Each structure stands twice: as C-alpha cells, then as structure tokens.
mmCIF file of C-alpha atoms and ligand atoms in Angstrom:
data_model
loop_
_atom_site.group_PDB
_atom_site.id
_atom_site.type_symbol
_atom_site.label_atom_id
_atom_site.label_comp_id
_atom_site.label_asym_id
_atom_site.label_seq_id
_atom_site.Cartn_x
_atom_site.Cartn_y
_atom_site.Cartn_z
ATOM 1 C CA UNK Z 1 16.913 -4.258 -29.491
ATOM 2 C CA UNK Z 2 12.857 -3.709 -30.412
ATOM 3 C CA UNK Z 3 12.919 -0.979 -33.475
ATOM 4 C CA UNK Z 4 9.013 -1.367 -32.459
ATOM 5 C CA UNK Z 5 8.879 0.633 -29.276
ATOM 6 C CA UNK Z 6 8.058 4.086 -30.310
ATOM 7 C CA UNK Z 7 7.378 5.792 -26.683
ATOM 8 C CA UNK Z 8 7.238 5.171 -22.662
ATOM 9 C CA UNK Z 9 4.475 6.611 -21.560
ATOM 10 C CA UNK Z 10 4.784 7.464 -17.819
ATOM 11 C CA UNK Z 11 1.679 7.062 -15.846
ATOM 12 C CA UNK Z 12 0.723 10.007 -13.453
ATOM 13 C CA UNK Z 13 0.500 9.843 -10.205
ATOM 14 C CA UNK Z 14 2.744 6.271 -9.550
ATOM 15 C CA UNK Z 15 5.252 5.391 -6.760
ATOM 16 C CA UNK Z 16 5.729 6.539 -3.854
ATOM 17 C CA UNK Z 17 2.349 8.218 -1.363
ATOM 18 C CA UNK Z 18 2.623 10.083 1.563
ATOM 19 C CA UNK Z 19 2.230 7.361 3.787
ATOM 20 C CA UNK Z 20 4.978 5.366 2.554
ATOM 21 C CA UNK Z 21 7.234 8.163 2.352
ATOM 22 C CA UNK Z 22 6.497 8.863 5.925
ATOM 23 C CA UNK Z 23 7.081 5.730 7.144
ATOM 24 C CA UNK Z 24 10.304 5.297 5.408
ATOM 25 C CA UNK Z 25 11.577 8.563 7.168
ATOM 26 C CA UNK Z 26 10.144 7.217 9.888
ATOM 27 C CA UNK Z 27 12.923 4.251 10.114
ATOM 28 C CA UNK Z 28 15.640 6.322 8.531
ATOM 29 C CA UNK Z 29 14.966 9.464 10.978
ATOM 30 C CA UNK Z 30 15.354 6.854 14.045
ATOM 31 C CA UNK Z 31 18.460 5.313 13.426
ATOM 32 C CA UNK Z 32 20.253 8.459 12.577
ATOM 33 C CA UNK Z 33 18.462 10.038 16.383
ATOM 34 C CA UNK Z 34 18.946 6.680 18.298
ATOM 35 C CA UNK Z 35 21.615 4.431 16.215
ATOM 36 C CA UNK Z 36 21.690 0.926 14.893
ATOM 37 C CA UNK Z 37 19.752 -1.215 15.122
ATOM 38 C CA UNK Z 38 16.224 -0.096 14.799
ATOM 39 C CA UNK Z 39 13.681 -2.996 14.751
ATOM 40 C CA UNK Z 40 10.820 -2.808 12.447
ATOM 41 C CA UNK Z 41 7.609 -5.181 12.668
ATOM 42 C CA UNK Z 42 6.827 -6.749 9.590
ATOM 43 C CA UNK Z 43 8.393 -4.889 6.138
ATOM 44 C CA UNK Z 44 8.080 -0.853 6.830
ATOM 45 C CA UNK Z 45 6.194 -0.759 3.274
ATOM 46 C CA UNK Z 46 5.426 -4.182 0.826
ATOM 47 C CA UNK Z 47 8.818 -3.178 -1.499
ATOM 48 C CA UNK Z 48 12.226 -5.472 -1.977
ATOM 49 C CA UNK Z 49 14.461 -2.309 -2.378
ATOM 50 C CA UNK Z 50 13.278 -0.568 -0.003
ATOM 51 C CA UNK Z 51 13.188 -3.343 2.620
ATOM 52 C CA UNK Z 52 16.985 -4.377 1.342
ATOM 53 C CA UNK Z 53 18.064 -0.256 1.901
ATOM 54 C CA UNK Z 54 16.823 0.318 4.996
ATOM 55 C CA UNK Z 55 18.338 -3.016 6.421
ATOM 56 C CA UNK Z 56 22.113 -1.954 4.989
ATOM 57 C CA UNK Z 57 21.161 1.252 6.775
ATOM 58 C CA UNK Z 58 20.520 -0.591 10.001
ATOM 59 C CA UNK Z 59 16.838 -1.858 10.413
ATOM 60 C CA UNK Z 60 15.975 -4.930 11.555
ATOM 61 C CA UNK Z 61 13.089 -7.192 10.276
ATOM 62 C CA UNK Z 62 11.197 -8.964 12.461
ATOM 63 C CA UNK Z 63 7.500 -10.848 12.589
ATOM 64 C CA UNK Z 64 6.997 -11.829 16.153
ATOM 65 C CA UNK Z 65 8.278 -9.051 18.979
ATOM 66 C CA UNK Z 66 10.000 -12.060 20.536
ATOM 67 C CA UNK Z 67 13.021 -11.597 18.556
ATOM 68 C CA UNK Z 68 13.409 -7.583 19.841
ATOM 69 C CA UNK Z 69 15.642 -7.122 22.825
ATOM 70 C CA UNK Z 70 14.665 -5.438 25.609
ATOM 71 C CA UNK Z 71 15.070 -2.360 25.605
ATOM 72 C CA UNK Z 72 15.270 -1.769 21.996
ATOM 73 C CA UNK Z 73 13.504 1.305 19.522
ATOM 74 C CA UNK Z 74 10.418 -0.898 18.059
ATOM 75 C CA UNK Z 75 8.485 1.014 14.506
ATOM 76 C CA UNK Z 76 5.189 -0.377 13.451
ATOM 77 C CA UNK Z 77 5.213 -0.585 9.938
ATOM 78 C CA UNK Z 78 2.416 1.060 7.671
ATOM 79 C CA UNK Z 79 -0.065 -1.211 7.795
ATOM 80 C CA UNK Z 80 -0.678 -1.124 11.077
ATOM 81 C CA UNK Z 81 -1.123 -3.690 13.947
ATOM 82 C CA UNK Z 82 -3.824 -5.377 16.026
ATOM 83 C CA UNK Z 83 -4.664 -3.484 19.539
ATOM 84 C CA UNK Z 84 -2.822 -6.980 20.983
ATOM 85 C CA UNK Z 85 0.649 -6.242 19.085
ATOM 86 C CA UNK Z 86 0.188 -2.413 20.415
ATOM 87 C CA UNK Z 87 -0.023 -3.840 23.817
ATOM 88 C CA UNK Z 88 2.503 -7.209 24.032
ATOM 89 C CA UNK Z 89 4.970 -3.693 22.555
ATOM 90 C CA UNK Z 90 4.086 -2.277 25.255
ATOM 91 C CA UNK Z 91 4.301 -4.592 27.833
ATOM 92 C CA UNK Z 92 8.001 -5.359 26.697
ATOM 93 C CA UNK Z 93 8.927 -1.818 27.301
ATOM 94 C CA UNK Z 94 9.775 -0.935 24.136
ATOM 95 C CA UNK Z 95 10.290 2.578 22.817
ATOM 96 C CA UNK Z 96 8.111 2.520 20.178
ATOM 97 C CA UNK Z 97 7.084 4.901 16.611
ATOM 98 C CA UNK Z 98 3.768 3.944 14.822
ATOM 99 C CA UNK Z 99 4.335 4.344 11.195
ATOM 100 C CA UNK Z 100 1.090 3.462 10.297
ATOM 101 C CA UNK Z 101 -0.119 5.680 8.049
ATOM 102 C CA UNK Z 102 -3.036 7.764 9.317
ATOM 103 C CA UNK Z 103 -5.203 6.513 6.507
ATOM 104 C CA UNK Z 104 -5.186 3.199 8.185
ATOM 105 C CA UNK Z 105 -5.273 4.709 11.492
ATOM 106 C CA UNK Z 106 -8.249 6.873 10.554
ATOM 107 C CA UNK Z 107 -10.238 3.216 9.810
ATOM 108 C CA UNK Z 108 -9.147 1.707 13.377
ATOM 109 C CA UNK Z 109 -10.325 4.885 15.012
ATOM 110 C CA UNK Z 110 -13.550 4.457 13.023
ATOM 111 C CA UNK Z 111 -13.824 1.595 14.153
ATOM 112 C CA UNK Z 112 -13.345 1.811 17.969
ATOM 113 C CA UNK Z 113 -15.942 4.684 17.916
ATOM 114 C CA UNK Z 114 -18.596 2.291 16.215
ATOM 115 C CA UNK Z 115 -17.944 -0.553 18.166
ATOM 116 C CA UNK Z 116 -18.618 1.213 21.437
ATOM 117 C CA UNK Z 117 -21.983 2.669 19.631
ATOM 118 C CA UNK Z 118 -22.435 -1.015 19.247
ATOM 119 C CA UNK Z 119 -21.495 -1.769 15.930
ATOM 120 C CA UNK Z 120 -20.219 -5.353 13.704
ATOM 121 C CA UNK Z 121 -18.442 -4.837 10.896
ATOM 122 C CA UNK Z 122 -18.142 -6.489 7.706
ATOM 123 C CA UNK Z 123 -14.518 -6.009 6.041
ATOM 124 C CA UNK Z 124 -13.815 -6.108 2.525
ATOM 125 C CA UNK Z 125 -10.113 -6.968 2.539
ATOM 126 C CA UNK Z 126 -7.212 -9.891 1.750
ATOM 127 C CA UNK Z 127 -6.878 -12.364 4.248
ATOM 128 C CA UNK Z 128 -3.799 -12.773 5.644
ATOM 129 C CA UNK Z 129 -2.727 -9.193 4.479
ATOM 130 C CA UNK Z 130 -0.797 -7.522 7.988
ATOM 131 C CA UNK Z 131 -3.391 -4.235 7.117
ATOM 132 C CA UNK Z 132 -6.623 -6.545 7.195
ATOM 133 C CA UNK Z 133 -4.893 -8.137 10.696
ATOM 134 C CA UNK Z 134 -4.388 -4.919 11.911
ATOM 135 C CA UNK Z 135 -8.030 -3.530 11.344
ATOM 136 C CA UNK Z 136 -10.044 -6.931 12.231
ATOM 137 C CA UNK Z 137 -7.377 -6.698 15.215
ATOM 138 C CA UNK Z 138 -8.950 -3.516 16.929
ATOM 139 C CA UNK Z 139 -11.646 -5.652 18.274
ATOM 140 C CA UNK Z 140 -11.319 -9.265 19.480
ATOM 141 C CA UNK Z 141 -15.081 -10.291 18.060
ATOM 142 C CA UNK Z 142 -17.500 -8.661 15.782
ATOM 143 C CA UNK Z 143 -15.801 -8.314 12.589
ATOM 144 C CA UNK Z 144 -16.227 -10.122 9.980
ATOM 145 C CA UNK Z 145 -14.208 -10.457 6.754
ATOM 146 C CA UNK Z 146 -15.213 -10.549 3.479
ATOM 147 C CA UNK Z 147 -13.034 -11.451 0.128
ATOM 148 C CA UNK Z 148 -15.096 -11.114 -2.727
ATOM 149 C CA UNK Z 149 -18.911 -10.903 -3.608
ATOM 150 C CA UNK Z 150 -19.127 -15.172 -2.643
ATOM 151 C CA UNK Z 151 -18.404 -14.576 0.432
ATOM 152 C CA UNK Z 152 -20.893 -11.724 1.231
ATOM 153 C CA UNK Z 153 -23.467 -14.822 1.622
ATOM 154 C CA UNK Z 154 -21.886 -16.910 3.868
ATOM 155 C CA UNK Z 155 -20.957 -13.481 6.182
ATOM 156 C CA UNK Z 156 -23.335 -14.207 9.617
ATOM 157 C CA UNK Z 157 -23.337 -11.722 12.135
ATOM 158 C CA UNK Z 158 -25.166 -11.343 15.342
ATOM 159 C CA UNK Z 159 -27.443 -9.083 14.128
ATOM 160 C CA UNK Z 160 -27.656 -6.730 11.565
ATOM 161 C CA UNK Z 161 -29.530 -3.318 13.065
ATOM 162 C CA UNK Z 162 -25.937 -2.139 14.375
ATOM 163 C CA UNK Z 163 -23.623 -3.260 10.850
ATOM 164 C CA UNK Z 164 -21.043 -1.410 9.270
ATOM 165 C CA UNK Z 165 -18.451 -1.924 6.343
ATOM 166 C CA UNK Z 166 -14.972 -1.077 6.515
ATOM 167 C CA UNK Z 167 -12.513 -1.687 3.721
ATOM 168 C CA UNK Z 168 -8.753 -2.035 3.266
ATOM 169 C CA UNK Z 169 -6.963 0.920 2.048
ATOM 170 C CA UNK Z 170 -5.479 -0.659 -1.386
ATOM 171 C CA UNK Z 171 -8.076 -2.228 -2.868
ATOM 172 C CA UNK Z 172 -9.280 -2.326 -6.146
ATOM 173 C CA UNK Z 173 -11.990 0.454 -6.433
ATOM 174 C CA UNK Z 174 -14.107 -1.002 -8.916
ATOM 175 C CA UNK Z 175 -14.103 -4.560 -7.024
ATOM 176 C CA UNK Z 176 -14.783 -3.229 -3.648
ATOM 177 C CA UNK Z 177 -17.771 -0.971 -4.981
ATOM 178 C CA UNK Z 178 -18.614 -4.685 -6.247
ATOM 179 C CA UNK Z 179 -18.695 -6.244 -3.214
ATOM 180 C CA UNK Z 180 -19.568 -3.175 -1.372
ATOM 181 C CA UNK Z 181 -23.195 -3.676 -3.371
ATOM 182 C CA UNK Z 182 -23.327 -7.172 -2.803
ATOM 183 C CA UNK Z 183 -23.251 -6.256 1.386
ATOM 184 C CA UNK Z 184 -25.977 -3.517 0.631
ATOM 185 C CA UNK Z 185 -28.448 -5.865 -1.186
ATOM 186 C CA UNK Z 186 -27.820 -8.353 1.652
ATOM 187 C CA UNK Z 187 -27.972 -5.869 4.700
ATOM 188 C CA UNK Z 188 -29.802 -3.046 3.651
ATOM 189 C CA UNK Z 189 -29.772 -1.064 6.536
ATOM 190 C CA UNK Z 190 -25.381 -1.540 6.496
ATOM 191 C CA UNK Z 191 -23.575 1.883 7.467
ATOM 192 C CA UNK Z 192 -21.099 2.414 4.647
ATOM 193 C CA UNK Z 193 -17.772 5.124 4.883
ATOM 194 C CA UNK Z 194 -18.757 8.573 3.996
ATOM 195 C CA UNK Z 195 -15.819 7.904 1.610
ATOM 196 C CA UNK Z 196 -14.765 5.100 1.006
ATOM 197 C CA UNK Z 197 -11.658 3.773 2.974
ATOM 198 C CA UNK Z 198 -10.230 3.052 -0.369
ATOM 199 C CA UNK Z 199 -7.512 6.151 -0.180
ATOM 200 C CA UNK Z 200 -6.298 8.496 -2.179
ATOM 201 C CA UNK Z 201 -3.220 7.481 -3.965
ATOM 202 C CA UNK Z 202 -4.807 3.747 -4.813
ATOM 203 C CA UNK Z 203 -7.665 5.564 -6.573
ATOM 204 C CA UNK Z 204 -5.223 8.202 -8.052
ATOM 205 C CA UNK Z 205 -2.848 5.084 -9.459
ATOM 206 C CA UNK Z 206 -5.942 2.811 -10.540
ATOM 207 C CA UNK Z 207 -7.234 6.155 -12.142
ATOM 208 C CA UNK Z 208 -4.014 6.798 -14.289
ATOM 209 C CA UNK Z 209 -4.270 3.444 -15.254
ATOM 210 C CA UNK Z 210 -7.708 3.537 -16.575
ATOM 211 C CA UNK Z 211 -6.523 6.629 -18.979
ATOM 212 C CA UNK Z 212 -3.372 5.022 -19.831
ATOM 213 C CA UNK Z 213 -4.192 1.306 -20.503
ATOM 214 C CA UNK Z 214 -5.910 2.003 -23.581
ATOM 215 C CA UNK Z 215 -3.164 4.088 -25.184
ATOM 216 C CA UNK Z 216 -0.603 1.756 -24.661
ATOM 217 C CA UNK Z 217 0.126 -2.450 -26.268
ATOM 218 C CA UNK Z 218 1.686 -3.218 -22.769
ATOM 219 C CA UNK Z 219 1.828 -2.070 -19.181
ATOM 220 C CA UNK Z 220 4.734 -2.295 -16.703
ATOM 221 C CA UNK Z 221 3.673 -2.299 -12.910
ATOM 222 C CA UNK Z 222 6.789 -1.569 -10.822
ATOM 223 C CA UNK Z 223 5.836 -3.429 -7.170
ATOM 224 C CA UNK Z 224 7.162 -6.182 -5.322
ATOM 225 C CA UNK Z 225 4.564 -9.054 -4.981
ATOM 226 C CA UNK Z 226 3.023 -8.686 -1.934
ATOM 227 C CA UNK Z 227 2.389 -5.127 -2.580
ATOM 228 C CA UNK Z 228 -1.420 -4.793 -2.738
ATOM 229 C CA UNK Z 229 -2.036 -1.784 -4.262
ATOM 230 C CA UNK Z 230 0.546 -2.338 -7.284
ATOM 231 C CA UNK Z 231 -0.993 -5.754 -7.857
ATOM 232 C CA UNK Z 232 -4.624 -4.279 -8.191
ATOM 233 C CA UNK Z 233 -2.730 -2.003 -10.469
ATOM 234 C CA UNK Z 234 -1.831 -4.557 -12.937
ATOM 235 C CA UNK Z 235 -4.675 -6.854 -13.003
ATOM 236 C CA UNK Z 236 -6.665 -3.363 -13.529
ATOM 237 C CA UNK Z 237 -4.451 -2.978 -16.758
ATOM 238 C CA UNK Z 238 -4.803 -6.254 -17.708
ATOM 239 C CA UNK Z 239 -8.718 -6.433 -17.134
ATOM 240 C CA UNK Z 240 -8.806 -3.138 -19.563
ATOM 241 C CA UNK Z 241 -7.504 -5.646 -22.189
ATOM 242 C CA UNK Z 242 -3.899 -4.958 -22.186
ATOM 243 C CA UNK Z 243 -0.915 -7.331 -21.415
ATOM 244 C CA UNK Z 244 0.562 -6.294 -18.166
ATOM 245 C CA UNK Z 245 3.576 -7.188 -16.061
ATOM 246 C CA UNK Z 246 4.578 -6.466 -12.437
ATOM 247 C CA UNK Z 247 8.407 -6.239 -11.744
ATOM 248 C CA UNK Z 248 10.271 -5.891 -8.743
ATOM 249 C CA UNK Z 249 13.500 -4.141 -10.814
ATOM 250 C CA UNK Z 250 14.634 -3.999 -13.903
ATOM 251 C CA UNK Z 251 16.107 -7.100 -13.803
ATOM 252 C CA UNK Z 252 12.911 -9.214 -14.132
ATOM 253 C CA UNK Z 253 12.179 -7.239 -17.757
ATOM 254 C CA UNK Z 254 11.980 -9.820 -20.202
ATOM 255 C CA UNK Z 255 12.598 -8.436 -23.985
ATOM 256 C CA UNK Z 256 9.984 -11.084 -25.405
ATOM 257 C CA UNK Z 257 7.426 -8.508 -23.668
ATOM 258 C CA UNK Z 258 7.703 -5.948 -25.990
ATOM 259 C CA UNK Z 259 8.125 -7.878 -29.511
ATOM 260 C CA UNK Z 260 5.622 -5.926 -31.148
ATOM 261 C CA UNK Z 261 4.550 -3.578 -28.649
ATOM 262 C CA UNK Z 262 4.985 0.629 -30.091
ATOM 263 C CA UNK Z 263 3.761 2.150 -26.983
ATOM 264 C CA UNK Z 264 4.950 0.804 -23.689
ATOM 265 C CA UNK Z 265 2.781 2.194 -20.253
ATOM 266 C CA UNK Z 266 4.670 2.252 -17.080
ATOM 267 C CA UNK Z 267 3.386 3.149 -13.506
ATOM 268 C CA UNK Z 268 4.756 1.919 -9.656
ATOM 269 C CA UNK Z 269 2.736 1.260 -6.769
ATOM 270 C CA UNK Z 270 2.443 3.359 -3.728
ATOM 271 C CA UNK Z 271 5.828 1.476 -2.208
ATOM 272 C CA UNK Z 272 7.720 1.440 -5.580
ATOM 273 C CA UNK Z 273 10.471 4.304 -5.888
ATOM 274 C CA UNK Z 274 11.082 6.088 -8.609
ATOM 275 C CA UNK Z 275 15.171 4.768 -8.682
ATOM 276 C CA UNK Z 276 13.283 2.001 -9.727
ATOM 277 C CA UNK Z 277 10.978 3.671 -12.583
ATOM 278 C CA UNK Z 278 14.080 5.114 -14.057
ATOM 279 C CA UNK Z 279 16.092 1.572 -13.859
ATOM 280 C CA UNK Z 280 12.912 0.157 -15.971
ATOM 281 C CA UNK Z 281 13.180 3.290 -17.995
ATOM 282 C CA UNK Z 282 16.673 2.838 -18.871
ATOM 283 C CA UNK Z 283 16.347 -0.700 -19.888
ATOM 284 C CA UNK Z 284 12.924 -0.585 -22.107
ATOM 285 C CA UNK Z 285 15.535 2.328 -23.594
ATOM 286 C CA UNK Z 286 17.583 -0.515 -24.135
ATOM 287 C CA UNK Z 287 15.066 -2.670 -25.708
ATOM 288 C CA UNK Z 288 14.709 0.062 -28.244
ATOM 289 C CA UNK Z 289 12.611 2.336 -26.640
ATOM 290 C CA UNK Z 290 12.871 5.943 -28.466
ATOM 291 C CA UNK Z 291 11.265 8.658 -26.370
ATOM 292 C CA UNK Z 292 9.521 8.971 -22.800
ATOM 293 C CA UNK Z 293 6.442 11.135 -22.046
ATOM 294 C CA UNK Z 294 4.719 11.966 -19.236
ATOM 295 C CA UNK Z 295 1.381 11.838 -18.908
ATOM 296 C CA UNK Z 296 -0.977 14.558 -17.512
ATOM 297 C CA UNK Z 297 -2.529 14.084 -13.941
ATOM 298 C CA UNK Z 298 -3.588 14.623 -10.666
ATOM 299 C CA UNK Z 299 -0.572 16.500 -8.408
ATOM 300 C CA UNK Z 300 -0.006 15.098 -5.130
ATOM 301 C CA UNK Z 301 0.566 17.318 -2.589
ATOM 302 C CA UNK Z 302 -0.293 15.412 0.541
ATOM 303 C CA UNK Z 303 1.920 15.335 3.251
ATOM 304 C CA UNK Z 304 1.708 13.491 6.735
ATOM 305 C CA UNK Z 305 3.357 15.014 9.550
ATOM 306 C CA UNK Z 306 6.345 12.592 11.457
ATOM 307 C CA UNK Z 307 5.199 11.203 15.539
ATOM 308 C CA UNK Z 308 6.596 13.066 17.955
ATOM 309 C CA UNK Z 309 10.428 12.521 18.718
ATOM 310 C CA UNK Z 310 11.568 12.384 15.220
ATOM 311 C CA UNK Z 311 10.362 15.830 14.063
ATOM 312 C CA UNK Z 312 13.993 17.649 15.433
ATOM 313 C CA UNK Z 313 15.174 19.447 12.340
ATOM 314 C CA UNK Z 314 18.559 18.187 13.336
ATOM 315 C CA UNK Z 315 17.579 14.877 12.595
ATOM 316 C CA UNK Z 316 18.739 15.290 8.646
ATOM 317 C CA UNK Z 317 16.802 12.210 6.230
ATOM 318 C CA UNK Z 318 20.036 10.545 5.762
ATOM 319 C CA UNK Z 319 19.751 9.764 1.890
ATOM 320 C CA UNK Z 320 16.135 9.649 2.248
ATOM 321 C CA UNK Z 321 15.124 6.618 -0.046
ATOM 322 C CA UNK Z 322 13.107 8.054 -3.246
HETATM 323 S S1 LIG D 1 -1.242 3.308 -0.067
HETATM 324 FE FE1 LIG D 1 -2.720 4.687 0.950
HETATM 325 S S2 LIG D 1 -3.116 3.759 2.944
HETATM 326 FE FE2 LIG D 1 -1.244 2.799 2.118
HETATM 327 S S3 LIG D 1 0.430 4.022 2.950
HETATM 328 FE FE3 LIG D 1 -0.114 4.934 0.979
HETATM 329 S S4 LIG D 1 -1.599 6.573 1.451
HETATM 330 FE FE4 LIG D 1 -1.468 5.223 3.234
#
C-alpha cells in the first residue's frame, strides 16, 4: 500500500488500432468459418495475451511455412510478408487471409509503383523487425535500410536521381523526422511520403504521451517487448524526463515503482488490450491508488473492412479479444 498515489491518469488514445483489431478478427472469424486449427505466420500482432488467447482458441504459431500442412487455412499476420513468403504460400496451396493491415499494405503498394518508375529506396526501420522484412521484401534489390541518423552515411545506392524513403509504420515520430533530415541533407533530390508512413494510431499514442508525461511522476506502458510501437511509447516518456515502465500484465508491476510517485500515467500500445489496462488499473488500485481519470483526446473512429470470405454476418466474433 502507497498512501502517495493520488490519481491514474489514463492516456487517450492507447491499446488497441484498427489494424490490430482487424487482424485479431481476422484469426478468430476463421476458425469459427473453417475450424481448428488455423495457422498463423509469425504472432498475428507483437502481444503475449493475445498470442496465448488466440492459441487456446485454436491458432497455430508458426515462423517458416514448412511446419503448415497441406492443405491447411494459412493468415499473414499484420506486419506483413515479403513478395517470396506471398508466393512459397502460394505455391503450397494454401488457403490463405492477409491480415496485414492496409497501412502496411499501402507502403508495399507504394513501393511496387516506384520501383517500376525506377525507384531505390532508403528505409528507416528496425532490422530484423517481420514489418521492415516484409517491406524491404517487395523487391529483391534496391532497398536499402537505414537505423538511425549513423547509418544515413554509410547508405550507398546506385544512384540517387530515382531515390525514395519509406518508413516503418511504428516508429518514433520525432526520431524518424530525425533521420528523415539526415537522408534529405545527404540526397537532396530524395522523394519523401506525402505523409509520412508513420500511421495514425503511433502518432495518436506518442501524442498522448507528450501531453501526459509531464503531468504525471511515472508512466506505465502496457506492451509486450517486441511490440514496436509500445516501446517507442515508453522511451518517448522516459526521454520527456519521466520514469517509465513497459509491462506485459499486471504481474510484472513492481510496488518499489511508485514509492513516491502522486500521479501515475498509464497508456498500451496499439497490440495491448484494454483487459490488460484494467488488470494494471486494479493493481496500482492496490498499491494505493485513489481515483482514475481519463484524459481528453483524439477519438478513433477508424475502421478496416475484413478480406473477402470472412465478412458473412453469420460468422459471429466468438469473444472477440478486447
Ligand atoms: S500500429 Fe498502425 S500500422 Fe500497425 S496495425 Fe496498427 S494501424 Fe496498422
């Protein structure tokens, strides 16, 4: 018990976007239409619970499309895949639902378009992250990945008349206008987004942040860890001076945290649901915790529409995950 905590503050938006609600209905709407076991390639959306529900409701994991039977309903997860995965799916004879969320899809299609104009890219992203695969996977040469601002130098394309920059969806906004300048001063004749690929509800989160983090003596990020978007979430709060901690549930709340600490801020990341908000609710409660408020911001009413096949209304959501 902390007789210091005085108030929650609930960031607003958090949790759960329209692409990762999609997807997840996407997984839950085929196995109630085709049954058990659905395969899924790579985790449907970067979050423990929801990875851990989805398999008790009859979703299989998998990495490499070797371990899917023939024969078997195959979903791409939301971050996408290389045009090589799309195919070797293919080729396998899979019956197969993209859950890639058209934000992502809208950057691969961007990028096929330029590449037949002739086009490199340069791609701010994380290495290794399945979205960055998936996007530097739409061509087989010609793009070129970039980290951070040290990297920009060592980039070396074929030429630089024809260059544009694509990003990863879930970055943080502030670093990838960083880098993003860093390209510019190096190739000034680059072709940058219109908007950024940056989307929506990563900007919306890191925006709530920004207003919150100053308010608050702490700030809880709900996310598992390889969830981009809620890790650029807490290293935002963090780099706006206040302690921050990402946790996967409840569970990993330590009460040390909040010795001290009046005004606790809490947000999620785009994969994070909200069972999980109010689990971290009820134990900061715990901790002493006297009253939650929310704070004001932007509405999300975004919705994306489900692939064809999956859109029967007598498909019910069973227990759609929220
Ligand atoms: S975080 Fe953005 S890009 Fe990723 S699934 Fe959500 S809306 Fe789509």
């Amino acid at each position: 018990m902390n007789p210091g905590i005085e108030e929650v503050l609930l960031a607003e938006p958090r949790g759960f976007c329209a692409g990762v609600d999609r997807a997840i209905e996407i997984v839950e709407r085929a196995i109630a239409k085709f049954g058990a076991p659905i395969y899924v390639r790579h985790e449907i959306v970067h979050n423990t619970y929801v990875v851990n529900e989805l398999k008790a409701k009859g979703a299989i994991f998998i990495e490499d499309l070797a371990d899917v039977p023939a024969g078997a309903t195959l979903v791409f997860s939301a971050h996408g895949v290389s045009k090589a995965v799309q195919q070797e799916a293919r080729d396998r004879g899979f019956d197969i639902f993209d859950a890639t969320c058209p934000l992502v899809t809208k950057v691969h299609v961007e990028v096929a378009k330029l590449a037949k104009e002739g086009y490199e890219f340069i791609m701010i992203g994380h290495k290794g992250h399945p979205e960055v695969e998936g996007t530097m996977g739409q061509l087989t040469s010609g793009i070129h990945l970039v980290e951070d601002v040290a990297d920009v130098a060592d980039v070396s394309p074929a030429q630089t008349e024809k260059l544009a920059v694509v990003t990863q969806t879930t970055l943080s906004v502030d670093d990838a206008a960083e880098i993003a300048a860093a390209v510019r001063a190096r190739f000034p004749k680059v072709r940058e987004p219109k908007q950024q690929d940056i989307c929506y509800a990563t900007q919306n989160r890191q925006d709530a942040v920004k207003i919150m983090s100053p308010q608050v003596d702490i700030v809880i990020v709900v996310g598992s860890p390889t969830s981009s978007n809620s890790n650029r979430l807490r290293e935002l709060a963090q780099r706006l001076g206040t302690e921050s901690y990402m946790v996967d549930s409840a569970d990993e709340l330590k009460p040390e945290w909040f010795e001290g600490k009046g005004r606790v801020g809490l947000t999620a990341g785009a994969s994070a649901p909200e069972v999980l908000v109010r689990e971290v609710i009820d134990r900061v409660r715990a901790f002493g915790a006297v009253s939650v408020r929310k704070m004001d911001g932007i509405e999300e009413t975004i919705k994306f529409p489900l692939p064809k096949g999956l859109k029967l209304d007598d498909i019910p959501p069973p227990g759609h995950i929220s």
